[in-house]
């Protein structure tokens, strides 16, 4: 659903990089939480989980 609201900003996906919290399964825009796409890819390769500010 392109109109679904995500992230702490409560805005749609908008074709921006997003990362999922490994605890609550909520999705966040990388730029809202300070994680770039390359950092997210490196986290995934290294097996590093992302936990959102709420978790």
Short mmCIF file of N, CA and C in Angstrom, two decimals:
data_model
loop_
_atom_site.label_atom_id
_atom_site.label_comp_id
_atom_site.label_asym_id
_atom_site.label_seq_id
_atom_site.Cartn_x
_atom_site.Cartn_y
_atom_site.Cartn_z
N UNK A 1 0.84 -1.19 0.00
CA UNK A 1 0.00 0.00 0.00
C UNK A 1 0.89 1.25 0.00
N UNK A 2 0.93 1.97 -1.11
CA UNK A 2 1.80 3.15 -1.21
C UNK A 2 1.40 4.29 -0.28
N UNK A 3 0.19 4.25 0.26
CA UNK A 3 -0.26 5.33 1.14
C UNK A 3 -0.11 4.99 2.62
N UNK A 4 0.32 3.77 2.92
CA UNK A 4 0.48 3.37 4.32
C UNK A 4 1.56 4.23 4.99
N UNK A 5 1.32 4.60 6.23
CA UNK A 5 2.25 5.46 6.96
C UNK A 5 3.21 4.62 7.79
N UNK A 6 4.48 5.00 7.74
CA UNK A 6 5.56 4.27 8.39
C UNK A 6 6.38 5.20 9.25
N UNK A 7 7.30 4.61 10.00
CA UNK A 7 8.39 5.37 10.60
C UNK A 7 7.91 6.30 11.73
N UNK A 8 8.87 6.94 12.37
CA UNK A 8 8.56 7.92 13.40
C UNK A 8 7.98 9.19 12.79
N UNK A 9 8.22 9.39 11.49
CA UNK A 9 7.70 10.58 10.81
C UNK A 9 6.26 10.40 10.34
N UNK A 10 5.77 9.16 10.36
CA UNK A 10 4.41 8.81 9.94
C UNK A 10 4.13 9.28 8.51
N UNK A 11 5.06 8.97 7.61
CA UNK A 11 4.90 9.29 6.19
C UNK A 11 5.02 8.01 5.38
N UNK A 12 4.51 8.03 4.12
CA UNK A 12 4.60 6.83 3.27
C UNK A 12 6.05 6.49 2.91
N UNK A 13 6.21 5.32 2.31
CA UNK A 13 7.53 4.81 1.89
C UNK A 13 8.26 5.84 1.05
N UNK A 14 7.62 6.33 0.01
CA UNK A 14 8.19 7.37 -0.83
C UNK A 14 9.46 6.99 -1.56
N UNK A 15 9.65 5.70 -1.86
CA UNK A 15 10.83 5.21 -2.57
C UNK A 15 12.14 5.58 -1.88
N UNK A 16 12.10 5.66 -0.56
CA UNK A 16 13.30 5.95 0.23
C UNK A 16 13.78 4.64 0.87
N UNK A 17 15.07 4.59 1.20
CA UNK A 17 15.62 3.43 1.89
C UNK A 17 14.92 3.28 3.24
N UNK A 18 14.52 2.04 3.55
CA UNK A 18 13.88 1.76 4.83
C UNK A 18 14.54 0.55 5.48
N UNK A 19 14.48 0.50 6.80
CA UNK A 19 15.04 -0.61 7.57
C UNK A 19 13.99 -1.05 8.59
N UNK A 20 13.95 -2.33 8.83
CA UNK A 20 12.95 -2.91 9.73
C UNK A 20 13.57 -3.17 11.10
N UNK A 21 12.82 -2.84 12.14
CA UNK A 21 13.25 -3.17 13.50
C UNK A 21 13.13 -4.67 13.68
N UNK A 22 14.20 -5.29 14.16
CA UNK A 22 14.21 -6.74 14.34
C UNK A 22 13.41 -7.19 15.56
N UNK A 23 12.95 -6.27 16.36
CA UNK A 23 12.13 -6.64 17.52
C UNK A 23 10.64 -6.47 17.24
N UNK A 24 10.23 -5.27 16.81
CA UNK A 24 8.79 -5.01 16.65
C UNK A 24 8.31 -5.11 15.21
N UNK A 25 9.22 -5.28 14.25
CA UNK A 25 8.90 -5.41 12.82
C UNK A 25 8.30 -4.14 12.20
N UNK A 26 8.47 -2.99 12.83
CA UNK A 26 8.07 -1.72 12.24
C UNK A 26 9.17 -1.26 11.28
N UNK A 27 8.78 -0.54 10.23
CA UNK A 27 9.73 -0.05 9.24
C UNK A 27 10.01 1.43 9.43
N UNK A 28 11.27 1.83 9.18
CA UNK A 28 11.72 3.20 9.38
C UNK A 28 12.52 3.67 8.18
N UNK A 29 12.32 4.95 7.80
CA UNK A 29 13.15 5.56 6.76
C UNK A 29 14.56 5.70 7.32
N UNK A 30 15.54 5.28 6.55
CA UNK A 30 16.93 5.37 7.01
C UNK A 30 17.33 6.78 7.39
N UNK A 31 16.91 7.77 6.59
CA UNK A 31 17.31 9.15 6.89
C UNK A 31 16.65 9.68 8.16
N UNK A 32 15.53 9.12 8.57
CA UNK A 32 14.88 9.55 9.82
C UNK A 32 15.60 9.03 11.06
N UNK A 33 16.30 7.91 10.90
CA UNK A 33 16.98 7.30 12.05
C UNK A 33 18.50 7.33 11.93
N UNK A 34 18.99 7.97 10.87
CA UNK A 34 20.44 8.16 10.72
C UNK A 34 21.20 6.94 10.24
N UNK A 35 20.55 6.09 9.42
CA UNK A 35 21.23 4.93 8.85
C UNK A 35 21.14 5.01 7.33
N UNK A 36 22.29 5.00 6.66
CA UNK A 36 22.30 5.04 5.20
C UNK A 36 22.04 3.65 4.63
N UNK A 37 21.75 3.60 3.35
CA UNK A 37 21.53 2.31 2.69
C UNK A 37 22.79 1.45 2.79
N UNK A 38 23.96 2.04 2.60
CA UNK A 38 25.19 1.25 2.68
C UNK A 38 25.43 0.74 4.10
N UNK A 39 25.11 1.54 5.11
CA UNK A 39 25.23 1.08 6.49
C UNK A 39 24.25 -0.07 6.76
N UNK A 40 23.03 0.05 6.25
CA UNK A 40 22.04 -1.00 6.41
C UNK A 40 22.48 -2.30 5.76
N UNK A 41 23.06 -2.20 4.57
CA UNK A 41 23.56 -3.40 3.89
C UNK A 41 24.70 -4.04 4.68
N UNK A 42 25.59 -3.21 5.21
CA UNK A 42 26.70 -3.72 6.01
C UNK A 42 26.19 -4.39 7.28
N UNK A 43 25.18 -3.81 7.91
CA UNK A 43 24.58 -4.41 9.10
C UNK A 43 24.03 -5.79 8.77
N UNK A 44 23.33 -5.88 7.63
CA UNK A 44 22.75 -7.15 7.22
C UNK A 44 23.83 -8.20 6.97
N UNK A 45 24.89 -7.81 6.24
CA UNK A 45 25.99 -8.74 5.95
C UNK A 45 26.67 -9.22 7.23
N UNK A 46 26.78 -8.34 8.21
CA UNK A 46 27.48 -8.66 9.45
C UNK A 46 26.57 -9.33 10.49
N UNK A 47 25.29 -9.45 10.17
CA UNK A 47 24.36 -10.06 11.11
C UNK A 47 24.00 -9.16 12.28
N UNK A 48 24.15 -7.84 12.08
CA UNK A 48 23.83 -6.88 13.13
C UNK A 48 22.34 -6.53 13.03
N UNK A 49 21.62 -6.72 14.12
CA UNK A 49 20.19 -6.42 14.14
C UNK A 49 19.98 -4.93 14.39
N UNK A 50 18.87 -4.41 13.84
CA UNK A 50 18.48 -3.03 14.11
C UNK A 50 17.32 -3.06 15.09
N UNK A 51 17.44 -2.30 16.17
CA UNK A 51 16.36 -2.12 17.13
C UNK A 51 15.99 -0.65 17.15
N UNK A 52 14.73 -0.35 16.93
CA UNK A 52 14.26 1.03 16.83
C UNK A 52 14.33 1.74 18.18
N UNK A 53 14.18 3.07 18.17
CA UNK A 53 14.23 3.83 19.43
C UNK A 53 13.19 3.36 20.46
N UNK A 54 12.03 2.92 20.00
CA UNK A 54 10.99 2.45 20.91
C UNK A 54 11.40 1.15 21.60
N UNK A 55 12.07 0.28 20.85
CA UNK A 55 12.48 -1.02 21.41
C UNK A 55 13.78 -0.92 22.16
#
